[in-house]
Amino acid sequence: MTTTSIEQLFVHNKEWSEQMERDRPGFFTGLMAQQKPKYMWIGCSDSRVPANQITGLEPGEVFVHRNVANVVVPSDLNCLTTIQYAVDHLKVEHLMVVGHYGCGGVLAALEGVRLGLADNWTRHVRDIRDKHYELLKATPVQHRHDVLCELNAIEQVVNVAQSTVMQDAWARGQKVSLHGWCYSLKNGLITNLEMTVPGVGGLHEVYLAAVEKVAQRKRD
């Protein structure tokens, strides 16, 4: 991989802007006119996981929040504010929590590796590791990292579903569904973790079924 200087970034930006205007005249004017995405993506900050490119969506079609290990917790006002804006103001129809296999934050939580200040953040993933101790223990060592990446995404969907933002949205009849996915760096494909929550009710049953599917995939 070649090293790109800061100056080159400006050059690349100018080239990209000119190319977009040549290929799609009025592209930027259209972006300025409105922002009406149907989707929100909550993912990891990992530079190898770009939401738009992975899903084939254009700029303006997906609202994005990213942090280390795609964690959603009630004390994170940054994340919750972003979710509220997406749900209450942009009226997104689908909110995806997307983990990725090979996640460094999840691996640190799995193995108890110290990262520094980030340890306070990955503590949330270590809690998930401890919650699913028996499942992880029964999983072959080579698959445990993948399993915890999947479990982490599933648990974060639960956290989003239980947030006041989502509870209020569903209470007023707004149609917005939650989804848990996991992305593979190896082949660029997304695994549907079958953790889909369309509204109030049935969360626990969907959660139990999704966790069982995680265990089943590794048994198979």
CSV table of C-alpha atoms in Angstrom, one decimal:
chain,number,residue,atom,x,y,z
A,1,MET,CA,0.0,0.0,0.0
A,2,THR,CA,1.5,3.4,-1.0
A,3,THR,CA,1.7,6.3,1.4
A,4,THR,CA,-0.5,9.3,0.5
A,5,SER,CA,0.5,12.7,1.7
A,6,ILE,CA,-1.9,15.3,2.9
A,7,GLU,CA,-1.3,17.4,-0.2
A,8,GLN,CA,-2.2,14.5,-2.4
A,9,LEU,CA,-5.6,14.2,-0.6
A,10,PHE,CA,-6.5,17.6,-1.9
A,11,VAL,CA,-5.3,16.7,-5.4
A,12,HIS,CA,-7.4,13.5,-5.3
A,13,ASN,CA,-10.4,15.4,-4.0
A,14,LYS,CA,-10.2,17.9,-6.9
A,15,GLU,CA,-9.9,15.1,-9.4
A,16,TRP,CA,-12.8,13.2,-7.9
A,17,SER,CA,-15.0,16.3,-7.9
A,18,GLU,CA,-14.3,17.1,-11.5
A,19,GLN,CA,-14.8,13.5,-12.6
A,20,MET,CA,-18.2,13.3,-10.8
A,21,GLU,CA,-19.3,16.5,-12.4
A,22,ARG,CA,-18.3,15.3,-15.9
A,23,ASP,CA,-19.9,11.9,-15.4
A,24,ARG,CA,-23.0,13.1,-13.6
A,25,PRO,CA,-23.7,16.7,-14.2
A,26,GLY,CA,-25.6,18.3,-11.3
A,27,PHE,CA,-24.6,15.6,-8.9
A,28,PHE,CA,-23.5,18.0,-6.2
A,29,THR,CA,-26.5,20.3,-6.7
A,30,GLY,CA,-28.7,17.3,-6.1
A,31,LEU,CA,-26.9,16.5,-2.9
A,32,MET,CA,-27.3,20.0,-1.6
A,33,ALA,CA,-31.0,20.0,-2.2
A,34,GLN,CA,-32.0,17.3,0.3
A,35,GLN,CA,-31.0,14.5,2.6
A,36,LYS,CA,-33.5,11.7,2.7
A,37,PRO,CA,-31.8,8.4,3.4
A,38,LYS,CA,-33.8,5.3,4.0
A,39,TYR,CA,-31.0,3.7,5.9
A,40,MET,CA,-28.8,4.3,9.0
A,41,TRP,CA,-25.6,2.3,9.5
A,42,ILE,CA,-24.0,1.9,12.9
A,43,GLY,CA,-20.6,0.3,12.3
A,44,CYS,CA,-17.0,0.1,13.4
A,45,SER,CA,-14.6,2.9,12.9
A,46,ASP,CA,-12.3,0.5,11.1
A,47,SER,CA,-11.0,2.2,7.9
A,48,ARG,CA,-11.6,-1.0,5.9
A,49,VAL,CA,-15.4,-1.0,6.4
A,50,PRO,CA,-16.9,1.9,4.3
A,51,ALA,CA,-20.7,1.7,4.5
A,52,ASN,CA,-21.6,3.3,1.1
A,53,GLN,CA,-19.2,1.1,-0.9
A,54,ILE,CA,-20.1,-2.1,0.9
A,55,THR,CA,-23.9,-1.6,0.2
A,56,GLY,CA,-23.5,0.0,-3.2
A,57,LEU,CA,-25.3,3.1,-2.0
A,58,GLU,CA,-24.7,6.7,-3.2
A,59,PRO,CA,-23.7,9.6,-0.9
A,60,GLY,CA,-26.9,10.8,0.7
A,61,GLU,CA,-28.5,7.3,0.8
A,62,VAL,CA,-27.2,6.1,4.2
A,63,PHE,CA,-26.7,8.0,7.4
A,64,VAL,CA,-23.7,6.7,9.3
A,65,HIS,CA,-22.4,6.5,12.9
A,66,ARG,CA,-19.2,4.7,13.6
A,67,ASN,CA,-17.2,3.9,16.7
A,68,VAL,CA,-14.7,1.3,17.9
A,69,ALA,CA,-16.4,-2.1,17.8
A,70,ASN,CA,-19.8,-0.7,16.8
A,71,VAL,CA,-21.0,-0.3,20.4
A,72,VAL,CA,-24.3,1.3,21.4
A,73,VAL,CA,-24.8,2.1,25.1
A,74,PRO,CA,-27.3,4.4,26.9
A,75,SER,CA,-24.5,6.7,28.2
A,76,ASP,CA,-23.2,7.5,24.7
A,77,LEU,CA,-25.1,10.7,23.8
A,78,ASN,CA,-23.1,11.0,20.6
A,79,CYS,CA,-24.5,7.8,19.3
A,80,LEU,CA,-28.0,8.3,20.7
A,81,THR,CA,-28.2,11.8,19.3
A,82,THR,CA,-27.2,10.5,15.8
A,83,ILE,CA,-29.9,7.8,16.1
A,84,GLN,CA,-32.5,10.3,17.1
A,85,TYR,CA,-31.7,12.6,14.3
A,86,ALA,CA,-31.9,9.7,11.8
A,87,VAL,CA,-35.2,8.3,13.2
A,88,ASP,CA,-37.0,11.5,14.2
A,89,HIS,CA,-35.9,13.9,11.6
A,90,LEU,CA,-34.7,11.9,8.6
A,91,LYS,CA,-37.3,9.2,9.0
A,92,VAL,CA,-35.0,6.3,8.1
A,93,GLU,CA,-36.8,3.1,7.6
A,94,HIS,CA,-34.0,0.7,8.4
A,95,LEU,CA,-31.2,0.9,11.0
A,96,MET,CA,-28.4,-1.6,10.7
A,97,VAL,CA,-25.9,-2.4,13.4
A,98,VAL,CA,-23.0,-3.9,11.4
A,99,GLY,CA,-20.0,-5.6,13.0
A,100,HIS,CA,-17.2,-7.0,11.0
A,101,TYR,CA,-15.1,-10.2,11.3
A,102,GLY,CA,-11.5,-9.4,12.3
A,103,CYS,CA,-12.5,-6.5,14.5
A,104,GLY,CA,-9.6,-5.4,16.7
A,105,GLY,CA,-11.7,-4.0,19.4
A,106,VAL,CA,-13.6,-7.3,19.7
A,107,LEU,CA,-10.4,-9.3,19.7
A,108,ALA,CA,-9.0,-7.2,22.5
A,109,ALA,CA,-12.1,-7.8,24.5
A,110,LEU,CA,-12.0,-11.5,23.8
A,111,GLU,CA,-8.4,-11.9,24.8
A,112,GLY,CA,-8.3,-9.3,27.5
A,113,VAL,CA,-5.6,-7.3,25.7
A,114,ARG,CA,-4.9,-3.8,27.0
A,115,LEU,CA,-5.5,-1.0,24.6
A,116,GLY,CA,-5.2,2.0,26.9
A,117,LEU,CA,-8.1,4.5,27.2
A,118,ALA,CA,-10.1,2.3,24.8
A,119,ASP,CA,-10.3,-0.4,27.5
A,120,ASN,CA,-13.1,1.6,29.1
A,121,TRP,CA,-15.0,1.4,25.8
A,122,THR,CA,-14.3,-2.3,25.0
A,123,ARG,CA,-15.5,-3.1,28.5
A,124,HIS,CA,-18.9,-3.3,27.0
A,125,VAL,CA,-17.8,-6.0,24.6
A,126,ARG,CA,-16.0,-7.8,27.5
A,127,ASP,CA,-19.4,-7.9,29.2
A,128,ILE,CA,-20.9,-9.6,26.2
A,129,ARG,CA,-17.9,-12.1,26.2
A,130,ASP,CA,-18.7,-12.9,29.8
A,131,LYS,CA,-22.4,-13.1,29.2
A,132,HIS,CA,-21.9,-15.7,26.5
A,133,TYR,CA,-19.0,-17.5,28.2
A,134,GLU,CA,-20.5,-21.0,27.8
A,135,LEU,CA,-21.2,-20.5,24.1
A,136,LEU,CA,-17.7,-19.2,23.5
A,137,LYS,CA,-16.2,-22.0,25.5
A,138,ALA,CA,-18.0,-24.6,23.4
A,139,THR,CA,-16.8,-22.9,20.2
A,140,PRO,CA,-13.5,-24.0,18.6
A,141,VAL,CA,-10.7,-21.6,19.4
A,142,GLN,CA,-10.3,-20.5,15.8
A,143,HIS,CA,-13.9,-19.4,15.5
A,144,ARG,CA,-14.3,-17.6,18.8
A,145,HIS,CA,-13.3,-14.2,17.4
A,146,ASP,CA,-15.9,-14.5,14.7
A,147,VAL,CA,-18.6,-15.6,17.1
A,148,LEU,CA,-18.0,-12.7,19.5
A,149,CYS,CA,-18.1,-10.3,16.5
A,150,GLU,CA,-21.6,-11.7,15.7
A,151,LEU,CA,-22.8,-11.7,19.3
A,152,ASN,CA,-21.6,-8.1,19.7
A,153,ALA,CA,-23.7,-6.9,16.8
A,154,ILE,CA,-26.7,-8.8,18.0
A,155,GLU,CA,-26.4,-7.4,21.5
A,156,GLN,CA,-26.0,-3.8,20.1
A,157,VAL,CA,-29.3,-4.3,18.2
A,158,VAL,CA,-30.9,-5.0,21.6
A,159,ASN,CA,-29.4,-1.9,23.0
A,160,VAL,CA,-30.8,0.2,20.1
A,161,ALA,CA,-34.2,-1.4,20.5
A,162,GLN,CA,-34.4,-0.6,24.2
A,163,SER,CA,-33.3,3.0,23.7
A,164,THR,CA,-35.8,5.7,24.4
A,165,VAL,CA,-35.5,6.9,20.8
A,166,MET,CA,-36.7,3.7,19.4
A,167,GLN,CA,-39.3,3.0,22.0
A,168,ASP,CA,-40.8,6.5,21.4
A,169,ALA,CA,-40.7,6.0,17.6
A,170,TRP,CA,-42.5,2.7,17.8
A,171,ALA,CA,-45.0,4.0,20.3
A,172,ARG,CA,-46.1,6.7,17.9
A,173,GLY,CA,-46.4,4.1,15.1
A,174,GLN,CA,-43.3,5.0,13.1
A,175,LYS,CA,-42.2,2.2,10.8
A,176,VAL,CA,-38.5,1.6,11.3
A,177,SER,CA,-36.8,-1.8,11.6
A,178,LEU,CA,-33.5,-2.8,13.2
A,179,HIS,CA,-31.1,-5.3,11.7
A,180,GLY,CA,-27.9,-7.0,12.9
A,181,TRP,CA,-25.3,-7.8,10.3
A,182,CYS,CA,-21.6,-8.8,10.2
A,183,TYR,CA,-19.3,-7.9,7.3
A,184,SER,CA,-16.4,-10.0,6.1
A,185,LEU,CA,-13.1,-8.4,5.2
A,186,LYS,CA,-12.1,-11.7,3.4
A,187,ASN,CA,-14.7,-11.6,0.7
A,188,GLY,CA,-16.6,-8.3,1.1
A,189,LEU,CA,-19.9,-10.1,1.9
A,190,ILE,CA,-22.4,-9.3,4.6
A,191,THR,CA,-23.9,-12.0,6.9
A,192,ASN,CA,-27.4,-11.4,7.9
A,193,LEU,CA,-27.5,-12.4,11.6
A,194,GLU,CA,-31.3,-12.8,11.5
A,195,MET,CA,-31.6,-10.2,14.3
A,196,THR,CA,-34.4,-8.2,12.8
A,197,VAL,CA,-36.7,-6.1,15.0
A,198,PRO,CA,-39.6,-4.4,13.2
A,199,GLY,CA,-41.2,-2.9,16.3
A,200,VAL,CA,-42.3,-3.3,19.8
A,201,GLY,CA,-42.8,-6.9,20.9
A,202,GLY,CA,-41.0,-10.1,20.2
A,203,LEU,CA,-37.5,-8.7,20.9
A,204,HIS,CA,-36.6,-11.5,23.4
A,205,GLU,CA,-37.7,-14.3,21.0
A,206,VAL,CA,-35.8,-12.8,18.1
A,207,TYR,CA,-32.7,-12.3,20.2
A,208,LEU,CA,-32.7,-15.9,21.5
A,209,ALA,CA,-33.2,-17.3,17.9
A,210,ALA,CA,-30.4,-15.1,16.6
A,211,VAL,CA,-28.0,-16.3,19.3
A,212,GLU,CA,-28.9,-19.9,18.6
A,213,LYS,CA,-28.2,-19.3,14.9
A,214,VAL,CA,-24.7,-18.1,15.8
A,215,ALA,CA,-24.0,-21.3,17.8
A,216,GLN,CA,-25.5,-23.4,15.0
A,217,ARG,CA,-23.3,-21.8,12.2
A,218,LYS,CA,-20.2,-22.7,14.1
A,219,ARG,CA,-21.4,-26.2,14.8
A,220,ASP,CA,-22.0,-26.7,11.1
